[in-house]
Tab-separated table of C-alpha atoms in Angstrom:
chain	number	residue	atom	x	y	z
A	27	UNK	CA	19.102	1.740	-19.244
A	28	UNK	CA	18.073	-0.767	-16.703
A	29	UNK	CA	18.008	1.520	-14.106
A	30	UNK	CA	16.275	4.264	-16.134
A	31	UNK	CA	13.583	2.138	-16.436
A	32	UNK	CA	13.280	1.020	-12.514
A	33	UNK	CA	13.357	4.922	-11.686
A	34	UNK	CA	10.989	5.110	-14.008
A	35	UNK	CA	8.537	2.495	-13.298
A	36	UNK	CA	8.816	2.953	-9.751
A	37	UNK	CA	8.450	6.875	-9.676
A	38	UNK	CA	5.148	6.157	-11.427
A	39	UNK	CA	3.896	3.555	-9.165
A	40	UNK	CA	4.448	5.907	-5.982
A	41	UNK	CA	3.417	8.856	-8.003
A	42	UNK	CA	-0.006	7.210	-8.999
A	43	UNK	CA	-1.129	4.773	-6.063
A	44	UNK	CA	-3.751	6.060	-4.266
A	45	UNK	CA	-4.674	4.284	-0.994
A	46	UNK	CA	-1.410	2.769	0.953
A	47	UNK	CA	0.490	-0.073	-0.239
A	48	UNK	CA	-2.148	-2.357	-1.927
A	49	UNK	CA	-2.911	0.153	-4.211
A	50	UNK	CA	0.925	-0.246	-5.592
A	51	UNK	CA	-0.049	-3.630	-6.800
A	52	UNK	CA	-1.927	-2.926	-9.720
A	53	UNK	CA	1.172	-0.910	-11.046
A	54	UNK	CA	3.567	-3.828	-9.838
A	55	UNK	CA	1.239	-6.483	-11.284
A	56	UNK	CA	1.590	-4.479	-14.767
A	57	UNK	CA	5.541	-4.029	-14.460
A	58	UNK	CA	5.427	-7.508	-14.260
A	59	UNK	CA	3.733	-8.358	-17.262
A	60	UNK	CA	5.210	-5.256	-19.151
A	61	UNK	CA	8.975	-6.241	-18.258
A	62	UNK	CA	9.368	-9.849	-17.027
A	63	UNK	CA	11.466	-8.199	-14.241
A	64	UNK	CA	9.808	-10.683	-11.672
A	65	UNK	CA	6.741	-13.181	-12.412
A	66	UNK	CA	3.003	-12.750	-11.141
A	67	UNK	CA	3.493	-15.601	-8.480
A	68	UNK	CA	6.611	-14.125	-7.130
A	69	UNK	CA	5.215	-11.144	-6.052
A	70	UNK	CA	2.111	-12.920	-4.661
A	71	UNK	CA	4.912	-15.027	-2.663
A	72	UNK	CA	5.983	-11.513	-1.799
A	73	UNK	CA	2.819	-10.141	-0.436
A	74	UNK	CA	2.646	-13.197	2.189
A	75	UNK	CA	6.349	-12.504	2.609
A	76	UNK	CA	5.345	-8.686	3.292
A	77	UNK	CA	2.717	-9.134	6.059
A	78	UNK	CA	5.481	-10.851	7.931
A	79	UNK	CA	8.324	-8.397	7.569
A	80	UNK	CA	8.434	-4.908	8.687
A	81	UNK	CA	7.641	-2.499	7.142
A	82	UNK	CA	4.867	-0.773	4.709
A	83	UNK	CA	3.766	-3.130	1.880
A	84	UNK	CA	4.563	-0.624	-0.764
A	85	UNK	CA	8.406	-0.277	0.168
A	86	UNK	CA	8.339	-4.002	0.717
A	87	UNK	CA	7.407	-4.907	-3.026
A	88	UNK	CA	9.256	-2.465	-4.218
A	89	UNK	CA	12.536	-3.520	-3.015
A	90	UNK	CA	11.620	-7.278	-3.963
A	91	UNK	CA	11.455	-6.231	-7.231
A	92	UNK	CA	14.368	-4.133	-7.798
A	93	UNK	CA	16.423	-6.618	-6.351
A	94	UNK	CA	14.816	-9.503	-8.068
A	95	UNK	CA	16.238	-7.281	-11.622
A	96	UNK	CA	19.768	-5.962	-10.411
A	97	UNK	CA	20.511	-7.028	-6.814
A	98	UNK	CA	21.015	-4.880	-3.762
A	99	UNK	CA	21.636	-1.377	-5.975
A	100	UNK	CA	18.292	-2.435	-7.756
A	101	UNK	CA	16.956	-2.398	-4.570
A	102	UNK	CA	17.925	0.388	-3.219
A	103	UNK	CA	16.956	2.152	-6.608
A	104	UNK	CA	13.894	1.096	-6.659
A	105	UNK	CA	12.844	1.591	-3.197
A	106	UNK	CA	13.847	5.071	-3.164
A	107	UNK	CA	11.966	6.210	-6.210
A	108	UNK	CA	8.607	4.752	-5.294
A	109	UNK	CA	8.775	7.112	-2.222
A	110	UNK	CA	10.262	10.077	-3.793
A	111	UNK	CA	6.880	10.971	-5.304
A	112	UNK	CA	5.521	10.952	-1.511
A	113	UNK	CA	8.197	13.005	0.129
A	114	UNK	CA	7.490	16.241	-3.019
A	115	UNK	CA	3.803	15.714	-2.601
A	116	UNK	CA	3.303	15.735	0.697
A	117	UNK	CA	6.001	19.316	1.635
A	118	UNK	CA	4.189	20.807	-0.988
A	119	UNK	CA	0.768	19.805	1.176
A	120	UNK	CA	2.136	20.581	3.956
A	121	UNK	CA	2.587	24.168	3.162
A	122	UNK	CA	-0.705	24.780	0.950
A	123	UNK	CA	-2.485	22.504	4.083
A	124	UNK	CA	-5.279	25.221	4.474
A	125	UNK	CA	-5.870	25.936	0.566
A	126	UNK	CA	-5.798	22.251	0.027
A	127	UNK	CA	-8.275	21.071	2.284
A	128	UNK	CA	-11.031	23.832	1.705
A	129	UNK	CA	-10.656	23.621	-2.694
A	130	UNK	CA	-13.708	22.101	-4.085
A	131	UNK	CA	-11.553	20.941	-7.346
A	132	UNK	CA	-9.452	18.922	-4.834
A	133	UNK	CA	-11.847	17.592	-2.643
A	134	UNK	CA	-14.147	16.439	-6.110
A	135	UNK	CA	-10.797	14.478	-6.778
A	136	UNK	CA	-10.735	12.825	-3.257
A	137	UNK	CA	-13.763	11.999	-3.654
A	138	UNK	CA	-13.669	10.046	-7.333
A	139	UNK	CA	-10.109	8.659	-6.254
A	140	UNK	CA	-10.988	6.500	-3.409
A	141	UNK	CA	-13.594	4.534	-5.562
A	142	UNK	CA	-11.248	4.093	-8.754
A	143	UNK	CA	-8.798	2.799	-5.845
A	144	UNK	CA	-11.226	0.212	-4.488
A	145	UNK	CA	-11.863	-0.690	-8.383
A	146	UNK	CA	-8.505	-1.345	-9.100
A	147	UNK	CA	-7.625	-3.291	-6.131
A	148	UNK	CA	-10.811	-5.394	-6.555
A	149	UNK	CA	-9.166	-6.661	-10.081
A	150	UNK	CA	-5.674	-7.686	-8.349
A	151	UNK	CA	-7.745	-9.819	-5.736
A	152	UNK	CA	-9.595	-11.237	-8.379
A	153	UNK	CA	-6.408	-11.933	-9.604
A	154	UNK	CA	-4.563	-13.363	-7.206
A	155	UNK	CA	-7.530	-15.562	-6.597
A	156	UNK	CA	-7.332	-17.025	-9.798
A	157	UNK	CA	-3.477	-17.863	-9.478
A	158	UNK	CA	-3.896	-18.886	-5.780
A	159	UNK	CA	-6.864	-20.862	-5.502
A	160	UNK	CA	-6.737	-23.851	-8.471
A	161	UNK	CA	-8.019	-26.479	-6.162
A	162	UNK	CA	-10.502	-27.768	-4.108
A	163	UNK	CA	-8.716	-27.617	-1.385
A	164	UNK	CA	-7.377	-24.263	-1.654
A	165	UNK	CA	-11.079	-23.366	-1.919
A	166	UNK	CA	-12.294	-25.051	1.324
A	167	UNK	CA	-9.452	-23.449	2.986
A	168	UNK	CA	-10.187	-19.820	1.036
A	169	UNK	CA	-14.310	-20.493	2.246
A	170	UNK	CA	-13.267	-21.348	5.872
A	171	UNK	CA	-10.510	-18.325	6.031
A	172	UNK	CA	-13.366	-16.417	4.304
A	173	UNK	CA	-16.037	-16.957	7.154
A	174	UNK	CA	-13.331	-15.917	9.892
A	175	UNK	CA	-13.674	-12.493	8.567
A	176	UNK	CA	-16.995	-12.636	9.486
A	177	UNK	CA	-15.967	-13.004	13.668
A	178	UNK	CA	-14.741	-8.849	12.857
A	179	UNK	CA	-10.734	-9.910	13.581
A	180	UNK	CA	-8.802	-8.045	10.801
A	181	UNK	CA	-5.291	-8.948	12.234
A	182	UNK	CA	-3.643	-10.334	9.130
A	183	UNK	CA	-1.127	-12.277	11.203
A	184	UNK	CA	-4.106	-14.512	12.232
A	185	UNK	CA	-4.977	-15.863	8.133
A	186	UNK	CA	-1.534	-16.263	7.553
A	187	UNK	CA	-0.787	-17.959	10.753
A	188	UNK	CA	-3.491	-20.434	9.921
A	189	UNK	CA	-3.144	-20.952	6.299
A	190	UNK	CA	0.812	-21.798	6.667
A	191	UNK	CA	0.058	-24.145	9.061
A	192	UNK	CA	-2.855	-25.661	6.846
A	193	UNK	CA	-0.566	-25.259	3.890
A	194	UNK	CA	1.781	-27.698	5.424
A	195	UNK	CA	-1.032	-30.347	6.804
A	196	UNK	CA	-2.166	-30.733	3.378
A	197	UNK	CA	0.783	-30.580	2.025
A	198	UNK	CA	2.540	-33.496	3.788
A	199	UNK	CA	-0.931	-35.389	2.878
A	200	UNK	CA	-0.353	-35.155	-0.618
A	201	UNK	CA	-3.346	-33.513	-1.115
A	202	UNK	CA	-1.714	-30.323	-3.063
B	24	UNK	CA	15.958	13.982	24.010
B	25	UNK	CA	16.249	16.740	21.698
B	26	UNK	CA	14.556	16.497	18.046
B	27	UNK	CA	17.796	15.907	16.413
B	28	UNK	CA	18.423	14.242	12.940
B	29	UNK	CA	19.596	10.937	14.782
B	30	UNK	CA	16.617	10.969	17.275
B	31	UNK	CA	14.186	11.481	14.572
B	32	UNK	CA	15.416	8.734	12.446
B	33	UNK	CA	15.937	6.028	15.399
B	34	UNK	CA	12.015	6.800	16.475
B	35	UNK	CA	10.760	6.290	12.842
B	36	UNK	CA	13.298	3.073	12.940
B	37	UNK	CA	11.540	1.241	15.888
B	38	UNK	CA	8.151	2.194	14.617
B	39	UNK	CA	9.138	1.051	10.972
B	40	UNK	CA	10.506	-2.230	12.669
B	41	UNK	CA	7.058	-2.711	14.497
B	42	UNK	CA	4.787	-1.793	11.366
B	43	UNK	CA	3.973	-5.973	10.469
B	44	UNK	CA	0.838	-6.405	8.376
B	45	UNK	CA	1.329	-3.378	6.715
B	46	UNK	CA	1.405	0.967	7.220
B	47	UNK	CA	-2.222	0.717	7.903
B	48	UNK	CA	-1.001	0.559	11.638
B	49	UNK	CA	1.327	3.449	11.700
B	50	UNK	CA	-0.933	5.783	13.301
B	51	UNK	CA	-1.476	3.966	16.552
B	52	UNK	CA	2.480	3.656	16.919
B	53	UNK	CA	3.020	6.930	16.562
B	54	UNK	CA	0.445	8.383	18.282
B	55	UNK	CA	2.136	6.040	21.650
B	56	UNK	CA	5.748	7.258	20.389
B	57	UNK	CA	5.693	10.852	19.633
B	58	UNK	CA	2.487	12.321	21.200
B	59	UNK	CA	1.962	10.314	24.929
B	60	UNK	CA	5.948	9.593	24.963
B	61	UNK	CA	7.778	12.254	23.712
B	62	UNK	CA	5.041	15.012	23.277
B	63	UNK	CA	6.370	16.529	20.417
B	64	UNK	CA	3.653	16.597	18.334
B	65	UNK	CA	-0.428	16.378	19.360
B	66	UNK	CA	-2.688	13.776	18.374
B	67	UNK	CA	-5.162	16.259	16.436
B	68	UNK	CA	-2.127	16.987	14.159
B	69	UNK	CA	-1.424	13.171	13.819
B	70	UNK	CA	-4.841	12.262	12.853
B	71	UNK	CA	-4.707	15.221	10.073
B	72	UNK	CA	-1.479	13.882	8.827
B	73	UNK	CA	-2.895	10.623	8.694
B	74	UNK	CA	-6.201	11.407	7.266
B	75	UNK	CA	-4.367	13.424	4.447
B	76	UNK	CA	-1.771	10.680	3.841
B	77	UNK	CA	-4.656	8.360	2.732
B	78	UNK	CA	-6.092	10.801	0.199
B	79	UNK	CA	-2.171	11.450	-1.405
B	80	UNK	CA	-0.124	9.089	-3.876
B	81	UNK	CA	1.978	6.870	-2.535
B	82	UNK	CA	2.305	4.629	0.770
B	83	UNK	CA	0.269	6.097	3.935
B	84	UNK	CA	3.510	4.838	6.257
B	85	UNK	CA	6.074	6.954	4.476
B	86	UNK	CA	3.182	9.822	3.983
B	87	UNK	CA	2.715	10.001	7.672
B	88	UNK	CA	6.418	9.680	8.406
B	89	UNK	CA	7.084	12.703	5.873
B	90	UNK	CA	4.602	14.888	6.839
B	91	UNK	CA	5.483	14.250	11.264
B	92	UNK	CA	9.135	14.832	10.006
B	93	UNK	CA	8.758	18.287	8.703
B	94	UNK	CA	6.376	19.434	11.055
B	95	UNK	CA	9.385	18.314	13.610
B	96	UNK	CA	12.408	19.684	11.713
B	97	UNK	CA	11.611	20.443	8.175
B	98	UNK	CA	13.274	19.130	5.308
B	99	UNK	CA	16.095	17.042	6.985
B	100	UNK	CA	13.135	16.128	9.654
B	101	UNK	CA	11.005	14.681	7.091
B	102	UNK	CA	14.211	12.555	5.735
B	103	UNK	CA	15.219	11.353	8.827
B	104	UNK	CA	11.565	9.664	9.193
B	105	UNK	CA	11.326	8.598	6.085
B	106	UNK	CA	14.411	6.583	6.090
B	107	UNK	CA	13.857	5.544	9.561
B	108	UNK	CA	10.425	4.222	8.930
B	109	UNK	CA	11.817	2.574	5.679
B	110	UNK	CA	15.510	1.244	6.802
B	111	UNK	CA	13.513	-1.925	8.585
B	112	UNK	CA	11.819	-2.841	5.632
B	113	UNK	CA	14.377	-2.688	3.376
B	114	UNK	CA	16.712	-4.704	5.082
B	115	UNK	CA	14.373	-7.372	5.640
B	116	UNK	CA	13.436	-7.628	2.135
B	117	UNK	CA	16.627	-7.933	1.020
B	118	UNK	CA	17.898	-10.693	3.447
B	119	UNK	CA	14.894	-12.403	2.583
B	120	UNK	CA	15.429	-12.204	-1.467
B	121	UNK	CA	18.671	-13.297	-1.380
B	122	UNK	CA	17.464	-16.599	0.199
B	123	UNK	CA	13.843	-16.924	-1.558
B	124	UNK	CA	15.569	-18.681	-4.469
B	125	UNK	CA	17.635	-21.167	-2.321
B	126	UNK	CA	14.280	-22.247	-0.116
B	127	UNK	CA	11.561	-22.149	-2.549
B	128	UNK	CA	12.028	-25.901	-4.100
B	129	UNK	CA	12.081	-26.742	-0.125
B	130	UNK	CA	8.482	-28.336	0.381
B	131	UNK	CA	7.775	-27.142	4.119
B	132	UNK	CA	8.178	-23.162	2.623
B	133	UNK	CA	6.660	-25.013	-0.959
B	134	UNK	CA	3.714	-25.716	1.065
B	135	UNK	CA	3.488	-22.761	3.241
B	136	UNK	CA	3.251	-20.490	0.023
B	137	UNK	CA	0.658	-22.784	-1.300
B	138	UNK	CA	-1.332	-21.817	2.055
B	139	UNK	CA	-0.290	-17.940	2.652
B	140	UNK	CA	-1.474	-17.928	-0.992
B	141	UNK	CA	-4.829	-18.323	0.277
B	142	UNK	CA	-4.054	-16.381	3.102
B	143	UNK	CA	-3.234	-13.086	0.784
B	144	UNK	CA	-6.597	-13.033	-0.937
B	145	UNK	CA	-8.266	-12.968	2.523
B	146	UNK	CA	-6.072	-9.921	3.249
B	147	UNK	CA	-6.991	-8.107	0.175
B	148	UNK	CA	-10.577	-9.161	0.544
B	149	UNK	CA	-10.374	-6.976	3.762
B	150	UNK	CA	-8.655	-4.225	2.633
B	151	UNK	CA	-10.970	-3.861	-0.236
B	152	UNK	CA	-13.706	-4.152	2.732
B	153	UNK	CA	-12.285	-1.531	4.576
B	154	UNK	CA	-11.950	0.793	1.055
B	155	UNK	CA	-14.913	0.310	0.295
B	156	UNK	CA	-16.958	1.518	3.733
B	157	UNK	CA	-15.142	5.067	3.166
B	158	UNK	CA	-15.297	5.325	-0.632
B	159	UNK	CA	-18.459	4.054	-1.996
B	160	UNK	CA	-20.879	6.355	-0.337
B	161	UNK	CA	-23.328	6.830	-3.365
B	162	UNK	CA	-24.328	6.284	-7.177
B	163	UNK	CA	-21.543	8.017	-8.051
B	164	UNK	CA	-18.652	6.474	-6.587
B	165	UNK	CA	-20.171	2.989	-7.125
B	166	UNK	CA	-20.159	3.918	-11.010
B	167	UNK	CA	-16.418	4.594	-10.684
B	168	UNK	CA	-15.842	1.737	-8.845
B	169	UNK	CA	-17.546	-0.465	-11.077
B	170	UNK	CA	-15.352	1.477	-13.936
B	171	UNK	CA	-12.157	1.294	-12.465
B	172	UNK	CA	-12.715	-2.494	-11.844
B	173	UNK	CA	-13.850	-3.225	-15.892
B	174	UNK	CA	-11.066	-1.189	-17.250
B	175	UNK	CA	-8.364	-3.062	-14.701
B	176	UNK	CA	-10.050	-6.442	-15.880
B	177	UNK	CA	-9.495	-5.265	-19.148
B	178	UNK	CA	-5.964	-4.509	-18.569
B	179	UNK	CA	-6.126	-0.376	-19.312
B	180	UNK	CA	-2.752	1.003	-17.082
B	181	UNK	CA	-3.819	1.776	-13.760
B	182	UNK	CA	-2.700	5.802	-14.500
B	183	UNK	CA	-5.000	6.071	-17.012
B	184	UNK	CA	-8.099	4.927	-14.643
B	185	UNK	CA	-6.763	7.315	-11.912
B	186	UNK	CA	-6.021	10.436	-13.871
B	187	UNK	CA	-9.662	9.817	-16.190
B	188	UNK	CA	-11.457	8.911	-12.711
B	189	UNK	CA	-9.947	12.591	-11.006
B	190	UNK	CA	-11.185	14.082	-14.095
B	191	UNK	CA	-15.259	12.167	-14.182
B	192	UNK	CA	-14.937	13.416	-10.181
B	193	UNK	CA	-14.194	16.933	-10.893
B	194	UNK	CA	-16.788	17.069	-13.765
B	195	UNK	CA	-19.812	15.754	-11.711
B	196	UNK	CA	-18.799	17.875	-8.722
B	197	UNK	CA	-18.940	21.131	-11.126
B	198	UNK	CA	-21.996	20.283	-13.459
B	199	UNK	CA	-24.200	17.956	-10.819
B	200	UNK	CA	-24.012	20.716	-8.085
B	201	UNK	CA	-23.297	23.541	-9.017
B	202	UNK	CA	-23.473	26.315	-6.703
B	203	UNK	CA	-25.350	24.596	-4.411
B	204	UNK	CA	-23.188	25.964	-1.102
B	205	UNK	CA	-22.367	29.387	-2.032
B	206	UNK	CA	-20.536	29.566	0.849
């Protein structure tokens, strides 16, 4: 039954997410709170964990979770039906490529999709934010971080780098 | 090197094992691998498969890898990169599970979580940045941003915002302008 409800969960979350692997987090964030399978800070811990690790984020999450319910099966369960969605969808678009691009229907889609995307993943940052950020000094870090973005360098490696190493300075000065 | 099952899924292997931060970088891997390397594909086609991959369910990575798979050797092709690009990932994942619960009460990794905490809202600050500068181009699509964003707050399941937000789209395209390109 377990597994039942992995395939399911996770055929729905690669069925549904539009917009690469952040867009799999609203799903994930509502498997969590639906099942229990894994908790909300776990799979925050698993997004930093992500970035780090090869890899897409959705497959990433994905295979945290299934192994966080049944172990390396769960895993391997889980990962494959988050991307069994994907590999239908897109041979079917591959072969109706021409029809697909020029139908109004399916371009008026495209178009209200990316938005509802943007929507959604607005809510899990606003999220996260309010389970990552409960101090002041996570919030002079998240200001200072914040203003980097503002020098245009979007390598992710760079705010992680600097907030694990600023995680640890004010760590060891008891300031968590 | 011939496009054989096994050369398929080692190429889609070393790209999977480079993609860090992410499948948003996919496209200038394989655009070094299989179009200026190996030539088996051209970079118009790439940039279609990726452009398409981004407007489809599911992850943009495994899109891409699908899609550059069967265009190489149809169905098998498109498995062979898809469980190239993934292999990487999963393994990682799962050597890194099995040890999250023995180093989390450490408090070096305690307090590097605390930070990379921060860290991950930055990230999704940016890639909300980034989906924002090619989806909110009007009234419109700011209405069903601001939409999907209530109803998520309000914790409505993330299908229902996606299949009602295909069907506002459709709606507006047909009675807003209607036949206002007749080809």
């Amino acid at each position: 039954m377990l597994f039942v409800q992995l395939i399911y969960e996770f055929f729905k979350t690669g069925l549904f997410s539009f917009g690469g692997g952040y867009a799999t987090l609203p799903f994930l964030y509502h498997i969590s709170e639906t099942y229990g399978w894994f908790t909300a800070k776990q799979l925050s811990d698993m997004i930093a964990v992500s970035t780090i690790t090869p890899g897409p984020l959705g497959v990433n999450v994905a295979t945290f979770a299934g192994f966080m319910t049944s172990g390396i099966l769960g895993a391997f369960i889980a990962t494959t039906a988050v991307i069994l969605p994907s590999y239908i969808i897109v041979i079917i678009v591959f072969k109706l490529l021409e029809k697909f691009r020029r139908n109004r229907h399916v371009q008026a889609a495209i178009y209200a999709l990316k938005p509802a995307g943007c929507g959604l993943l607005t809510a899990v940052g606003v999220q996260i934010f309010r389970e990552n950020v409960t101090n002041i000094w996570a919030v002079i870090l998240f200001l200072g971080l914040l203003a980097l973005t503002f020098k245009a360098n979007r390598d992710p490696l760079i705010y992680l780098g600097i907030s694990a190493v600023l995680g640890i300075v004010i760590g060891f000065c008891h300031l968590i | 090197m011939d496009k054989s099952f096994w050369n398929i899924y080692k190429i889609f292997f070393k790209i999977g094992l480079l993609l860090l931060g992410g499948g948003y970088v996919i496209l200038p891997l394989l655009q070094c691998e299989l179009v200026d390397k190996k030539g088996w594909i051209n970079g118009d086609e790439l940039c279609e498969y990726y452009a398409l991959s981004q407007s489809l369910p599911g992850l943009i990575a495994a899109n891409v890898s699908i899609f550059t798979g069967f265009k190489l050797q149809g169905y098998l092709g498109a498995i062979a990169a898809l469980a190239g690009c993934i292999t990487p990932a999963f393994l990682s994942i799962v050597m890194v599970a099995s040890i999250l619960a023995k180093i989390v009460n450490n408090s070096v990794i305690h307090y590097v979580f605390w930070g990379v905490g921060v860290g991950v809202v930055i990230l999704l600050f940016l890639a909300v940045k980034e989906m924002w500068a090619r989806s909110i181009v009007d009234k419109f699509t700011w209405s069903i941003f601001a939409y999907a964003l209530l109803l998520s707050v309000l914790k409505v399941s993330p299908v229902f915002v996606i299949l009602s937000s295909i069907a506002f789209g459709i709606v507006y395209k047909i009675t807003v302008k209607p036949k206002k390109e007749n080809e």
